[in-house]
């Protein structure tokens, strides 16, 4: 799935290819995920990897997944921040941002 201006930008329930392993791992750990806002980059970012940031936001945890094509926000319910960070640390190919 590609992020471009042809249709994936905006607020809807689509999970991008970069976010799918994260959603699967969090669901397996007992959490619930809600796909959020997708923002496509106008110019590809020079950073070629995948970066994820977890922030506690009220009764949920906001995950921001950044790739060279754009970013996606995912809300996680039912897990605490330390559990989510442990799940994220177990995934290969993602850099944990602070």
Coordinates of N, CA and C in Angstrom, one line a residue, residues 30-71:
X30 N -3.0 -8.3 23.6 CA -4.2 -8.1 24.3 C -4.8 -6.7 24.2
X31 N -4.2 -5.8 23.4 CA -4.7 -4.4 23.2 C -5.6 -4.3 22.0
X32 N -6.3 -3.2 22.0 CA -7.1 -2.8 20.8 C -6.5 -1.6 20.1
X33 N -6.6 -1.6 18.8 CA -6.0 -0.5 18.0 C -7.1 0.2 17.2
X34 N -7.0 1.5 17.1 CA -7.9 2.3 16.3 C -7.0 3.1 15.3
X35 N -7.1 2.8 14.0 CA -6.3 3.6 13.0 C -6.8 5.0 13.0
X36 N -5.8 5.9 12.8 CA -6.1 7.3 12.9 C -5.6 8.0 11.6
X37 N -5.1 9.2 11.8 CA -4.8 10.1 10.7 C -3.6 9.7 9.9
X38 N -3.7 9.7 8.6 CA -2.5 9.4 7.7 C -2.1 10.7 7.0
X39 N -0.8 11.0 7.1 CA -0.3 12.2 6.4 C 0.8 11.7 5.4
X40 N 0.6 12.1 4.2 CA 1.6 11.7 3.2 C 2.6 12.8 3.0
X41 N 3.9 12.4 2.8 CA 4.9 13.4 2.6 C 4.9 13.9 1.2
X42 N 5.1 15.3 1.0 CA 5.1 15.8 -0.3 C 6.4 15.4 -1.0
X43 N 7.5 15.4 -0.2 CA 8.8 15.0 -0.7 C 9.2 13.8 0.2
X44 N 9.8 12.7 -0.4 CA 10.2 11.6 0.5 C 11.2 12.1 1.5
X45 N 11.1 11.7 2.7 CA 12.0 12.0 3.8 C 13.3 11.2 3.5
X46 N 14.4 11.8 3.8 CA 15.7 11.1 3.6 C 15.9 9.9 4.5
X47 N 15.2 9.9 5.6 CA 15.3 8.8 6.6 C 14.6 7.6 6.0
X48 N 15.4 6.5 5.8 CA 14.9 5.3 5.0 C 14.2 4.3 5.9
X49 N 14.4 4.4 7.2 CA 13.9 3.4 8.2 C 12.5 3.7 8.6
X50 N 12.0 3.0 9.6 CA 10.7 3.2 10.2 C 10.9 3.6 11.7
X51 N 10.3 4.7 12.0 CA 10.4 5.2 13.4 C 9.0 5.2 14.0
X52 N 9.0 4.8 15.3 CA 7.7 4.8 16.0 C 7.8 5.4 17.4
X53 N 6.8 6.2 17.7 CA 6.9 7.0 19.0 C 5.6 6.7 19.7
X54 N 5.7 6.4 21.0 CA 4.5 6.1 21.9 C 4.4 7.1 22.9
X55 N 3.2 7.7 23.0 CA 2.9 8.8 24.0 C 1.6 8.5 24.7
X56 N 1.6 8.6 26.0 CA 0.3 8.4 26.8 C -0.6 9.6 26.5
X57 N -1.8 9.4 26.2 CA -2.7 10.5 25.9 C -4.1 10.2 26.5
X58 N -4.2 10.5 27.8 CA -5.5 10.3 28.5 C -5.6 8.8 28.8
X59 N -6.7 8.2 28.3 CA -7.0 6.8 28.6 C -6.5 5.9 27.4
X60 N -5.7 6.5 26.5 CA -5.2 5.7 25.4 C -3.7 6.0 25.2
X61 N -3.1 5.3 24.3 CA -1.7 5.5 24.0 C -1.7 5.9 22.5
X62 N -1.0 7.0 22.2 CA -0.9 7.4 20.8 C 0.4 7.0 20.2
X63 N 0.3 6.2 19.1 CA 1.5 5.7 18.4 C 1.6 6.5 17.1
X64 N 2.8 7.0 16.8 CA 3.0 7.7 15.6 C 4.1 6.9 14.8
X65 N 3.7 6.4 13.7 CA 4.7 5.6 12.9 C 5.1 6.5 11.7
X66 N 6.4 6.8 11.6 CA 7.0 7.6 10.6 C 7.8 6.8 9.6
X67 N 7.5 6.9 8.3 CA 8.3 6.3 7.3 C 8.7 7.3 6.3
X68 N 9.5 6.9 5.3 CA 9.9 7.9 4.3 C 8.7 8.4 3.4
X69 N 7.6 7.7 3.4 CA 6.5 8.2 2.6 C 5.5 9.0 3.4
X70 N 5.5 9.0 4.7 CA 4.6 9.8 5.5 C 4.5 9.2 6.9
X71 N 3.4 9.5 7.6 CA 3.2 9.1 9.0 C 1.8 8.6 9.2

